[in-house]
Amino acid sequence: MRDHGSDLGADAPTIVLLHGLMGRGRTWRRQIPWLRRHGRVFTVDAAFHTGADAGFDIDDVAADEIATERFVADVAETLVWIDRGPAVLVGHSMGGLHAWCTAAEYPELVSALVIEDMAPDFRGRTTADWTPWFASWPQRFDSRSAADDMFGPIAGRYFYEAFDDGRLHGDVEIFAAIAQEWGGRDFWSQWRQVQVPTLLLEAEHGVTPPGQMTMMAEMNSCAAHLMIPVAGHLAHDDRPGMYRGAVEAFLSSMFD
């Protein structure tokens, strides 16, 4: 975990940023400066996303160690350790899922949510298509431009920032296993338990099944839904101005 401070002083609201699958706390670096104007900002690396030399191997990892409940317990432990009262959780993709499940399981620890491009139900989908794609990756990307050539400029920058000296910061098989869980269960019940103000940001060209984020807003009076047009899954980097405007308006409505 890293404490990035605040421009507001000691009594600033707490904002914790939760990254997506294959992301990392430092991939939020472009959002941290303006978020500091609204609260004290913290970033965390989720388990198994902590570095290229961490040495994790899928054969040594039990199923419950990569279940959503484990990551939610980690978020709750982080919030208790910070010890600054209920926090705003800002989550992208996997981090969004962990954010609303934390609000459901530990409502006393969460004051509001920003959920970016994540939905409750991916059942029937698998990670089988990932395998040949991952197999095409080099062992190490020699430069940011090499990552851009493979992933495009938005995702290339994102991945390269997460990497350690061009090397993947975790185990591909573990990342795939984390996502595989989402293909076998849904998280609607956890979403129904959320009782805090929530901003749902959907990328027009993201990964969520059509209509699900709209349904999330319709079934929860605490939630507002916004489609970010012409944005891919990394909407916060793909359409940074629109993302920032929406999040700042949401935070200002709560705290200003």
mmCIF file of N, CA and C in Angstrom, residues 64-138:
data_model
loop_
_atom_site.group_PDB
_atom_site.id
_atom_site.type_symbol
_atom_site.label_atom_id
_atom_site.label_comp_id
_atom_site.label_asym_id
_atom_site.label_seq_id
_atom_site.Cartn_x
_atom_site.Cartn_y
_atom_site.Cartn_z
ATOM 1 N N ASP A 64 -8.946 -21.093 -2.696
ATOM 2 C CA ASP A 64 -9.474 -20.008 -1.865
ATOM 3 C C ASP A 64 -8.531 -18.810 -1.790
ATOM 4 N N GLU A 65 -7.273 -18.994 -2.182
ATOM 5 C CA GLU A 65 -6.323 -17.882 -2.169
ATOM 6 C C GLU A 65 -6.542 -16.913 -3.323
ATOM 7 N N ILE A 66 -7.238 -17.371 -4.370
ATOM 8 C CA ILE A 66 -7.499 -16.493 -5.512
ATOM 9 C C ILE A 66 -8.991 -16.243 -5.702
ATOM 10 N N ALA A 67 -9.787 -16.608 -4.695
ATOM 11 C CA ALA A 67 -11.224 -16.339 -4.750
ATOM 12 C C ALA A 67 -11.492 -14.875 -4.443
ATOM 13 N N THR A 68 -12.600 -14.374 -4.955
ATOM 14 C CA THR A 68 -12.964 -12.976 -4.715
ATOM 15 C C THR A 68 -13.011 -12.653 -3.235
ATOM 16 N N GLU A 69 -13.501 -13.593 -2.425
ATOM 17 C CA GLU A 69 -13.616 -13.344 -0.987
ATOM 18 C C GLU A 69 -12.265 -13.046 -0.349
ATOM 19 N N ARG A 70 -11.199 -13.678 -0.861
ATOM 20 C CA ARG A 70 -9.864 -13.413 -0.297
ATOM 21 C C ARG A 70 -9.455 -11.966 -0.569
ATOM 22 N N PHE A 71 -9.680 -11.510 -1.825
ATOM 23 C CA PHE A 71 -9.293 -10.148 -2.174
ATOM 24 C C PHE A 71 -10.124 -9.120 -1.399
ATOM 25 N N VAL A 72 -11.400 -9.432 -1.185
ATOM 26 C CA VAL A 72 -12.266 -8.545 -0.412
ATOM 27 C C VAL A 72 -11.773 -8.444 1.026
ATOM 28 N N ALA A 73 -11.391 -9.573 1.603
ATOM 29 C CA ALA A 73 -10.839 -9.548 2.963
ATOM 30 C C ALA A 73 -9.569 -8.721 3.019
ATOM 31 N N ASP A 74 -8.753 -8.777 1.966
ATOM 32 C CA ASP A 74 -7.534 -7.960 1.915
ATOM 33 C C ASP A 74 -7.870 -6.470 1.886
ATOM 34 N N VAL A 75 -8.887 -6.099 1.092
ATOM 35 C CA VAL A 75 -9.293 -4.689 1.039
ATOM 36 C C VAL A 75 -9.766 -4.237 2.411
ATOM 37 N N ALA A 76 -10.585 -5.057 3.053
ATOM 38 C CA ALA A 76 -11.087 -4.695 4.379
ATOM 39 C C ALA A 76 -9.943 -4.546 5.381
ATOM 40 N N GLU A 77 -8.981 -5.446 5.320
ATOM 41 C CA GLU A 77 -7.828 -5.349 6.219
ATOM 42 C C GLU A 77 -7.056 -4.057 5.976
ATOM 43 N N THR A 78 -6.924 -3.666 4.709
ATOM 44 C CA THR A 78 -6.242 -2.425 4.379
ATOM 45 C C THR A 78 -6.979 -1.225 4.969
ATOM 46 N N LEU A 79 -8.302 -1.211 4.845
ATOM 47 C CA LEU A 79 -9.085 -0.094 5.358
ATOM 48 C C LEU A 79 -9.004 -0.005 6.879
ATOM 49 N N VAL A 80 -8.997 -1.165 7.529
ATOM 50 C CA VAL A 80 -8.844 -1.172 8.994
ATOM 51 C C VAL A 80 -7.463 -0.650 9.374
ATOM 52 N N TRP A 81 -6.440 -1.058 8.629
ATOM 53 C CA TRP A 81 -5.074 -0.606 8.922
ATOM 54 C C TRP A 81 -4.935 0.900 8.716
ATOM 55 N N ILE A 82 -5.532 1.422 7.642
ATOM 56 C CA ILE A 82 -5.498 2.879 7.412
ATOM 57 C C ILE A 82 -6.149 3.613 8.575
ATOM 58 N N ASP A 83 -7.267 3.067 9.057
ATOM 59 C CA ASP A 83 -7.922 3.565 10.268
ATOM 60 C C ASP A 83 -8.309 5.038 10.158
ATOM 61 N N ARG A 84 -8.986 5.368 9.052
ATOM 62 C CA ARG A 84 -9.432 6.747 8.833
ATOM 63 C C ARG A 84 -10.942 6.811 8.614
ATOM 64 N N GLY A 85 -11.673 5.801 9.073
ATOM 65 C CA GLY A 85 -13.110 5.786 8.876
ATOM 66 C C GLY A 85 -13.486 5.253 7.511
ATOM 67 N N PRO A 86 -14.763 5.314 7.169
ATOM 68 C CA PRO A 86 -15.209 4.777 5.876
ATOM 69 C C PRO A 86 -14.525 5.463 4.703
ATOM 70 N N ALA A 87 -14.181 4.688 3.688
ATOM 71 C CA ALA A 87 -13.418 5.193 2.548
ATOM 72 C C ALA A 87 -14.229 5.129 1.266
ATOM 73 N N VAL A 88 -13.864 6.013 0.345
ATOM 74 C CA VAL A 88 -14.346 5.910 -1.027
ATOM 75 C C VAL A 88 -13.459 4.895 -1.743
ATOM 76 N N LEU A 89 -14.063 3.874 -2.327
ATOM 77 C CA LEU A 89 -13.316 2.887 -3.101
ATOM 78 C C LEU A 89 -13.527 3.169 -4.580
ATOM 79 N N VAL A 90 -12.433 3.388 -5.291
ATOM 80 C CA VAL A 90 -12.461 3.626 -6.730
ATOM 81 C C VAL A 90 -11.845 2.404 -7.386
ATOM 82 N N GLY A 91 -12.655 1.628 -8.115
ATOM 83 C CA GLY A 91 -12.166 0.368 -8.648
ATOM 84 C C GLY A 91 -12.343 0.252 -10.144
ATOM 85 N N HIS A 92 -11.307 -0.217 -10.806
ATOM 86 C CA HIS A 92 -11.378 -0.516 -12.237
ATOM 87 C C HIS A 92 -11.466 -2.020 -12.420
ATOM 88 N N SER A 93 -12.448 -2.481 -13.205
ATOM 89 C CA SER A 93 -12.558 -3.889 -13.579
ATOM 90 C C SER A 93 -12.546 -4.786 -12.339
ATOM 91 N N MET A 94 -11.563 -5.664 -12.199
ATOM 92 C CA MET A 94 -11.474 -6.515 -11.022
ATOM 93 C C MET A 94 -11.565 -5.700 -9.739
ATOM 94 N N GLY A 95 -10.903 -4.555 -9.719
ATOM 95 C CA GLY A 95 -10.956 -3.700 -8.544
ATOM 96 C C GLY A 95 -12.350 -3.179 -8.261
ATOM 97 N N GLY A 96 -13.149 -2.969 -9.314
ATOM 98 C CA GLY A 96 -14.534 -2.570 -9.120
ATOM 99 C C GLY A 96 -15.350 -3.659 -8.451
ATOM 100 N N LEU A 97 -15.150 -4.895 -8.893
ATOM 101 C CA LEU A 97 -15.822 -6.032 -8.254
ATOM 102 C C LEU A 97 -15.442 -6.120 -6.786
ATOM 103 N N HIS A 98 -14.165 -6.036 -6.506
ATOM 104 C CA HIS A 98 -13.714 -6.116 -5.117
ATOM 105 C C HIS A 98 -14.268 -4.944 -4.299
ATOM 106 N N ALA A 99 -14.425 -3.780 -4.927
ATOM 107 C CA ALA A 99 -14.949 -2.615 -4.213
ATOM 108 C C ALA A 99 -16.388 -2.841 -3.773
ATOM 109 N N TRP A 100 -17.265 -3.267 -4.710
ATOM 110 C CA TRP A 100 -18.668 -3.392 -4.285
ATOM 111 C C TRP A 100 -18.865 -4.604 -3.386
ATOM 112 N N CYS A 101 -18.074 -5.648 -3.538
ATOM 113 C CA CYS A 101 -18.188 -6.792 -2.624
ATOM 114 C C CYS A 101 -17.709 -6.403 -1.227
ATOM 115 N N THR A 102 -16.720 -5.519 -1.141
ATOM 116 C CA THR A 102 -16.294 -5.012 0.167
ATOM 117 C C THR A 102 -17.403 -4.182 0.803
ATOM 118 N N ALA A 103 -18.056 -3.339 0.016
ATOM 119 C CA ALA A 103 -19.161 -2.529 0.547
ATOM 120 C C ALA A 103 -20.306 -3.402 1.031
ATOM 121 N N ALA A 104 -20.517 -4.531 0.366
ATOM 122 C CA ALA A 104 -21.583 -5.454 0.776
ATOM 123 C C ALA A 104 -21.225 -6.190 2.062
ATOM 124 N N GLU A 105 -19.986 -6.652 2.143
ATOM 125 C CA GLU A 105 -19.563 -7.485 3.273
ATOM 126 C C GLU A 105 -19.171 -6.658 4.495
ATOM 127 N N TYR A 106 -18.622 -5.471 4.244
ATOM 128 C CA TYR A 106 -18.128 -4.625 5.335
ATOM 129 C C TYR A 106 -18.669 -3.199 5.158
ATOM 130 N N PRO A 107 -19.966 -3.000 5.275
ATOM 131 C CA PRO A 107 -20.565 -1.697 4.970
ATOM 132 C C PRO A 107 -20.042 -0.569 5.847
ATOM 133 N N GLU A 108 -19.586 -0.891 7.036
ATOM 134 C CA GLU A 108 -19.084 0.145 7.938
ATOM 135 C C GLU A 108 -17.754 0.736 7.472
ATOM 136 N N LEU A 109 -17.096 0.083 6.498
ATOM 137 C CA LEU A 109 -15.778 0.525 6.052
ATOM 138 C C LEU A 109 -15.822 1.357 4.774
ATOM 139 N N VAL A 110 -16.983 1.471 4.142
ATOM 140 C CA VAL A 110 -17.067 2.088 2.812
ATOM 141 C C VAL A 110 -18.089 3.215 2.819
ATOM 142 N N SER A 111 -17.700 4.373 2.287
ATOM 143 C CA SER A 111 -18.612 5.517 2.232
ATOM 144 C C SER A 111 -19.202 5.735 0.845
ATOM 145 N N ALA A 112 -18.507 5.304 -0.212
ATOM 146 C CA ALA A 112 -18.984 5.491 -1.582
ATOM 147 C C ALA A 112 -18.141 4.627 -2.508
ATOM 148 N N LEU A 113 -18.650 4.455 -3.730
ATOM 149 C CA LEU A 113 -17.978 3.607 -4.715
ATOM 150 C C LEU A 113 -17.938 4.293 -6.074
ATOM 151 N N VAL A 114 -16.835 4.089 -6.786
ATOM 152 C CA VAL A 114 -16.750 4.385 -8.214
ATOM 153 C C VAL A 114 -16.348 3.079 -8.888
ATOM 154 N N ILE A 115 -17.226 2.553 -9.734
ATOM 155 C CA ILE A 115 -17.007 1.259 -10.385
ATOM 156 C C ILE A 115 -16.840 1.502 -11.883
ATOM 157 N N GLU A 116 -15.687 1.111 -12.410
ATOM 158 C CA GLU A 116 -15.388 1.330 -13.823
ATOM 159 C C GLU A 116 -15.355 0.016 -14.596
ATOM 160 N N ASP A 117 -16.282 -0.110 -15.528
ATOM 161 C CA ASP A 117 -16.318 -1.191 -16.509
ATOM 162 C C ASP A 117 -16.198 -2.581 -15.884
ATOM 163 N N MET A 118 -17.128 -2.882 -14.983
ATOM 164 C CA MET A 118 -17.215 -4.223 -14.390
ATOM 165 C C MET A 118 -18.672 -4.543 -14.135
ATOM 166 N N ALA A 119 -19.043 -5.795 -14.370
ATOM 167 C CA ALA A 119 -20.427 -6.233 -14.215
ATOM 168 C C ALA A 119 -20.477 -7.470 -13.335
ATOM 169 N N PRO A 120 -21.672 -7.820 -12.830
ATOM 170 C CA PRO A 120 -21.768 -8.938 -11.891
ATOM 171 C C PRO A 120 -21.768 -10.328 -12.511
ATOM 172 N N ASP A 121 -22.016 -10.458 -13.812
ATOM 173 C CA ASP A 121 -22.284 -11.798 -14.345
ATOM 174 C C ASP A 121 -21.549 -12.047 -15.659
ATOM 175 N N PHE A 122 -20.468 -12.809 -15.563
ATOM 176 C CA PHE A 122 -19.714 -13.239 -16.739
ATOM 177 C C PHE A 122 -19.815 -14.749 -16.931
ATOM 178 N N ARG A 123 -20.863 -15.346 -16.367
ATOM 179 C CA ARG A 123 -20.972 -16.809 -16.425
ATOM 180 C C ARG A 123 -20.993 -17.320 -17.864
ATOM 181 N N GLY A 124 -20.306 -18.434 -18.066
ATOM 182 C CA GLY A 124 -20.212 -19.035 -19.384
ATOM 183 C C GLY A 124 -18.993 -18.612 -20.166
ATOM 184 N N ARG A 125 -18.327 -17.564 -19.718
ATOM 185 C CA ARG A 125 -17.107 -17.117 -20.389
ATOM 186 C C ARG A 125 -15.903 -17.816 -19.750
ATOM 187 N N THR A 126 -14.888 -18.075 -20.536
ATOM 188 C CA THR A 126 -13.675 -18.699 -20.025
ATOM 189 C C THR A 126 -12.464 -17.869 -20.437
ATOM 190 N N THR A 127 -11.327 -18.248 -19.898
ATOM 191 C CA THR A 127 -10.076 -17.569 -20.246
ATOM 192 C C THR A 127 -9.270 -18.374 -21.267
ATOM 193 N N ALA A 128 -9.916 -19.359 -21.902
ATOM 194 C CA ALA A 128 -9.192 -20.227 -22.839
ATOM 195 C C ALA A 128 -8.570 -19.446 -23.995
ATOM 196 N N ASP A 129 -9.253 -18.388 -24.430
ATOM 197 C CA ASP A 129 -8.725 -17.610 -25.561
ATOM 198 C C ASP A 129 -7.479 -16.812 -25.196
ATOM 199 N N TRP A 130 -7.232 -16.655 -23.904
ATOM 200 C CA TRP A 130 -6.071 -15.890 -23.484
ATOM 201 C C TRP A 130 -4.759 -16.617 -23.751
ATOM 202 N N THR A 131 -4.790 -17.959 -23.672
ATOM 203 C CA THR A 131 -3.555 -18.739 -23.680
ATOM 204 C C THR A 131 -2.664 -18.463 -24.886
ATOM 205 N N PRO A 132 -3.176 -18.533 -26.111
ATOM 206 C CA PRO A 132 -2.281 -18.255 -27.241
ATOM 207 C C PRO A 132 -1.798 -16.815 -27.274
ATOM 208 N N TRP A 133 -2.620 -15.885 -26.795
ATOM 209 C CA TRP A 133 -2.210 -14.482 -26.750
ATOM 210 C C TRP A 133 -1.034 -14.306 -25.798
ATOM 211 N N PHE A 134 -1.153 -14.850 -24.588
ATOM 212 C CA PHE A 134 -0.062 -14.763 -23.638
ATOM 213 C C PHE A 134 1.200 -15.455 -24.156
ATOM 214 N N ALA A 135 1.007 -16.579 -24.853
ATOM 215 C CA ALA A 135 2.156 -17.318 -25.366
ATOM 216 C C ALA A 135 2.954 -16.503 -26.384
ATOM 217 N N SER A 136 2.297 -15.504 -26.988
ATOM 218 C CA SER A 136 2.974 -14.680 -27.995
ATOM 219 C C SER A 136 3.807 -13.560 -27.375
ATOM 220 N N TRP A 137 3.684 -13.346 -26.061
ATOM 221 C CA TRP A 137 4.422 -12.284 -25.409
ATOM 222 C C TRP A 137 5.895 -12.642 -25.291
ATOM 223 N N PRO A 138 6.785 -11.681 -25.423
ATOM 224 C CA PRO A 138 8.198 -11.945 -25.132
ATOM 225 C C PRO A 138 8.402 -12.106 -23.624
#
